[in-house]
Amino acid sequence: GFRLGHRYPGRMRVVKDIFVGHYHREKLWPYLGRQYLLSRGRVWLVGTHNRAKTYAAKTALIQIPVPLLMGFVVMTAGIVPRSVFVLLELGLTGLFAACNWKFLQSIPATEPFGFRLYALGMQWIRNIVFSAGIFVGLIDRVRGKTPLYRN
């Protein structure tokens, strides 16, 4: 989709009532590498041809920086009072879980509870990788480069 959008700008349309399934690689590093490339490319997509309003769910936009904020709070652990630290981490964890509620509900009831925790952890790791891709994508955009989608 990104390559087609780059090659034929303004000719793609959003169909809101279509269901799309995604195949994700089963091995961790290929999956995370793909997520990095996709997030890097999304920087190009957002803001072009009015796609910014239709591409991502609001909860996705909120949850992506949460793992980074949690890491920042951990780095300030010696500076802020312990009670503030704990409240911030619990609040960010709750926000992250709330943003992923629909995702967690989509997991079949036959899966054990531990699988939901695993899936939430994978979302957390994916969002760190996503943030890195967005950062590099912004640098690419400022430099005027779209190295991922050349004609």
GROMACS .gro file of C-alpha atoms in nm:
model
  151
    1GLY     CA    1   0.000   0.000   0.000
    2PHE     CA    2   0.279   0.243   0.084
    3ARG     CA    3   0.458   0.177  -0.246
    4LEU     CA    4   0.137   0.219  -0.445
    5GLY     CA    5   0.054   0.539  -0.258
    6HIS     CA    6   0.398   0.675  -0.334
    7ARG     CA    7   0.387   0.572  -0.700
    8TYR     CA    8   0.027   0.688  -0.760
    9PRO     CA    9  -0.037   0.977  -0.518
   10GLY     CA   10  -0.400   1.073  -0.472
   11ARG     CA   11  -0.536   0.766  -0.651
   12MET     CA   12  -0.589   0.538  -0.349
   13ARG     CA   13  -0.917   0.544  -0.159
   14VAL     CA   14  -1.011   0.437   0.193
   15VAL     CA   15  -1.287   0.176   0.224
   16LYS     CA   16  -1.396   0.184   0.587
   17ASP     CA   17  -1.619  -0.123   0.602
   18ILE     CA   18  -1.369  -0.375   0.468
   19PHE     CA   19  -1.199  -0.636   0.688
   20VAL     CA   20  -0.828  -0.688   0.638
   21GLY     CA   21  -0.622  -0.959   0.804
   22HIS     CA   22  -0.250  -0.925   0.854
   23TYR     CA   23   0.010  -1.196   0.846
   24HIS     CA   24   0.283  -1.133   1.102
   25ARG     CA   25   0.610  -1.318   1.108
   26GLU     CA   26   0.642  -1.567   1.391
   27LYS     CA   27   1.004  -1.489   1.475
   28LEU     CA   28   1.071  -1.184   1.689
   29TRP     CA   29   1.347  -1.004   1.496
   30PRO     CA   30   1.189  -1.028   1.148
   31TYR     CA   31   0.859  -0.908   1.298
   32LEU     CA   32   1.018  -0.613   1.476
   33GLY     CA   33   1.224  -0.527   1.167
   34ARG     CA   34   0.908  -0.516   0.957
   35GLN     CA   35   0.733  -0.299   1.217
   36TYR     CA   36   1.027  -0.058   1.211
   37LEU     CA   37   1.012  -0.027   0.832
   38LEU     CA   38   0.634   0.019   0.835
   39SER     CA   39   0.647   0.292   1.099
   40ARG     CA   40   0.928   0.467   0.914
   41GLY     CA   41   0.717   0.465   0.598
   42ARG     CA   42   0.406   0.588   0.777
   43VAL     CA   43   0.577   0.917   0.844
   44TRP     CA   44   0.572   0.971   0.468
   45LEU     CA   45   0.209   0.859   0.441
   46VAL     CA   46   0.071   1.074   0.724
   47GLY     CA   47   0.016   1.424   0.604
   48THR     CA   48  -0.006   1.337   0.235
   49HIS     CA   49  -0.334   1.337   0.048
   50ASN     CA   50  -0.545   1.378   0.365
   51ARG     CA   51  -0.447   1.031   0.492
   52ALA     CA   52  -0.361   1.163   0.839
   53LYS     CA   53  -0.730   1.167   0.935
   54THR     CA   54  -0.808   0.813   0.824
   55TYR     CA   55  -0.502   0.599   0.876
   56ALA     CA   56  -0.454   0.522   1.246
   57ALA     CA   57  -0.691   0.473   1.537
   58LYS     CA   58  -0.671   0.742   1.805
   59THR     CA   59  -0.568   0.484   2.064
   60ALA     CA   60  -0.273   0.381   1.845
   61LEU     CA   61  -0.151   0.739   1.836
   62ILE     CA   62  -0.175   0.760   2.216
   63GLN     CA   63  -0.015   0.425   2.296
   64ILE     CA   64   0.294   0.451   2.074
   65PRO     CA   65   0.487   0.696   2.299
   66VAL     CA   66   0.377   0.534   2.629
   67PRO     CA   67   0.668   0.283   2.650
   68LEU     CA   68   0.912   0.566   2.588
   69LEU     CA   69   0.748   0.775   2.859
   70MET     CA   70   0.770   0.478   3.095
   71GLY     CA   71   1.142   0.452   3.020
   72PHE     CA   72   1.186   0.823   3.085
   73VAL     CA   73   1.009   0.787   3.421
   74VAL     CA   74   1.242   0.497   3.510
   75MET     CA   75   1.542   0.719   3.430
   76THR     CA   76   1.410   0.978   3.678
   77ALA     CA   77   1.362   0.718   3.954
   78GLY     CA   78   1.636   0.863   4.174
   79ILE     CA   79   1.513   1.220   4.127
   80VAL     CA   80   1.138   1.200   4.187
   81PRO     CA   81   0.985   1.074   4.512
   82ARG     CA   82   0.907   0.701   4.515
   83SER     CA   83   0.530   0.757   4.547
   84VAL     CA   84   0.529   0.984   4.240
   85PHE     CA   85   0.737   0.730   4.048
   86VAL     CA   86   0.499   0.446   4.133
   87LEU     CA   87   0.190   0.655   4.046
   88LEU     CA   88   0.337   0.760   3.712
   89GLU     CA   89   0.434   0.403   3.617
   90LEU     CA   90   0.095   0.263   3.724
   91GLY     CA   91  -0.086   0.541   3.539
   92LEU     CA   92   0.111   0.486   3.219
   93THR     CA   93   0.062   0.108   3.248
   94GLY     CA   94  -0.314   0.161   3.288
   95LEU     CA   95  -0.323   0.398   2.991
   96PHE     CA   96  -0.134   0.146   2.778
   97ALA     CA   97  -0.369  -0.137   2.880
   98ALA     CA   98  -0.675   0.082   2.813
   99CYS     CA   99  -0.546   0.172   2.466
  100ASN     CA  100  -0.502  -0.199   2.393
  101TRP     CA  101  -0.836  -0.309   2.540
  102LYS     CA  102  -0.996  -0.383   2.202
  103PHE     CA  103  -0.688  -0.575   2.097
  104LEU     CA  104  -0.693  -0.781   2.416
  105GLN     CA  105  -1.064  -0.851   2.370
  106SER     CA  106  -0.995  -0.985   2.022
  107ILE     CA  107  -0.784  -1.268   2.165
  108PRO     CA  108  -0.995  -1.587   2.174
  109ALA     CA  109  -1.130  -1.682   2.517
  110THR     CA  110  -0.965  -2.022   2.482
  111GLU     CA  111  -0.621  -1.863   2.524
  112PRO     CA  112  -0.487  -1.855   2.881
  113PHE     CA  113  -0.459  -1.526   3.071
  114GLY     CA  114  -0.079  -1.542   3.047
  115PHE     CA  115  -0.106  -1.519   2.668
  116ARG     CA  116  -0.282  -1.184   2.706
  117LEU     CA  117   0.006  -1.058   2.920
  118TYR     CA  118   0.250  -1.187   2.658
  119ALA     CA  119   0.054  -1.012   2.380
  120LEU     CA  120   0.048  -0.687   2.579
  121GLY     CA  121   0.425  -0.715   2.632
  122MET     CA  122   0.475  -0.768   2.260
  123GLN     CA  123   0.267  -0.457   2.190
  124TRP     CA  124   0.490  -0.267   2.432
  125ILE     CA  125   0.809  -0.382   2.256
  126ARG     CA  126   0.654  -0.317   1.915
  127ASN     CA  127   0.571   0.040   2.017
  128ILE     CA  128   0.933   0.108   2.116
  129VAL     CA  129   1.041  -0.014   1.770
  130PHE     CA  130   0.758   0.188   1.615
  131SER     CA  131   0.881   0.502   1.791
  132ALA     CA  132   1.233   0.445   1.658
  133GLY     CA  133   1.094   0.406   1.304
  134ILE     CA  134   0.889   0.724   1.338
  135PHE     CA  135   1.194   0.914   1.460
  136VAL     CA  136   1.408   0.796   1.166
  137GLY     CA  137   1.117   0.859   0.928
  138LEU     CA  138   1.095   1.219   1.051
  139ILE     CA  139   1.466   1.262   0.988
  140ASP     CA  140   1.419   1.114   0.638
  141ARG     CA  141   1.133   1.353   0.572
  142VAL     CA  142   1.326   1.659   0.692
  143ARG     CA  143   1.613   1.554   0.465
  144GLY     CA  144   1.368   1.510   0.177
  145LYS     CA  145   1.437   1.140   0.137
  146THR     CA  146   1.198   0.851   0.093
  147PRO     CA  147   1.451   0.567   0.075
  148LEU     CA  148   1.200   0.290   0.136
  149TYR     CA  149   0.971   0.357  -0.157
  150ARG     CA  150   1.168   0.449  -0.465
  151ASN     CA  151   1.012   0.413  -0.809
   0.00000   0.00000   0.00000
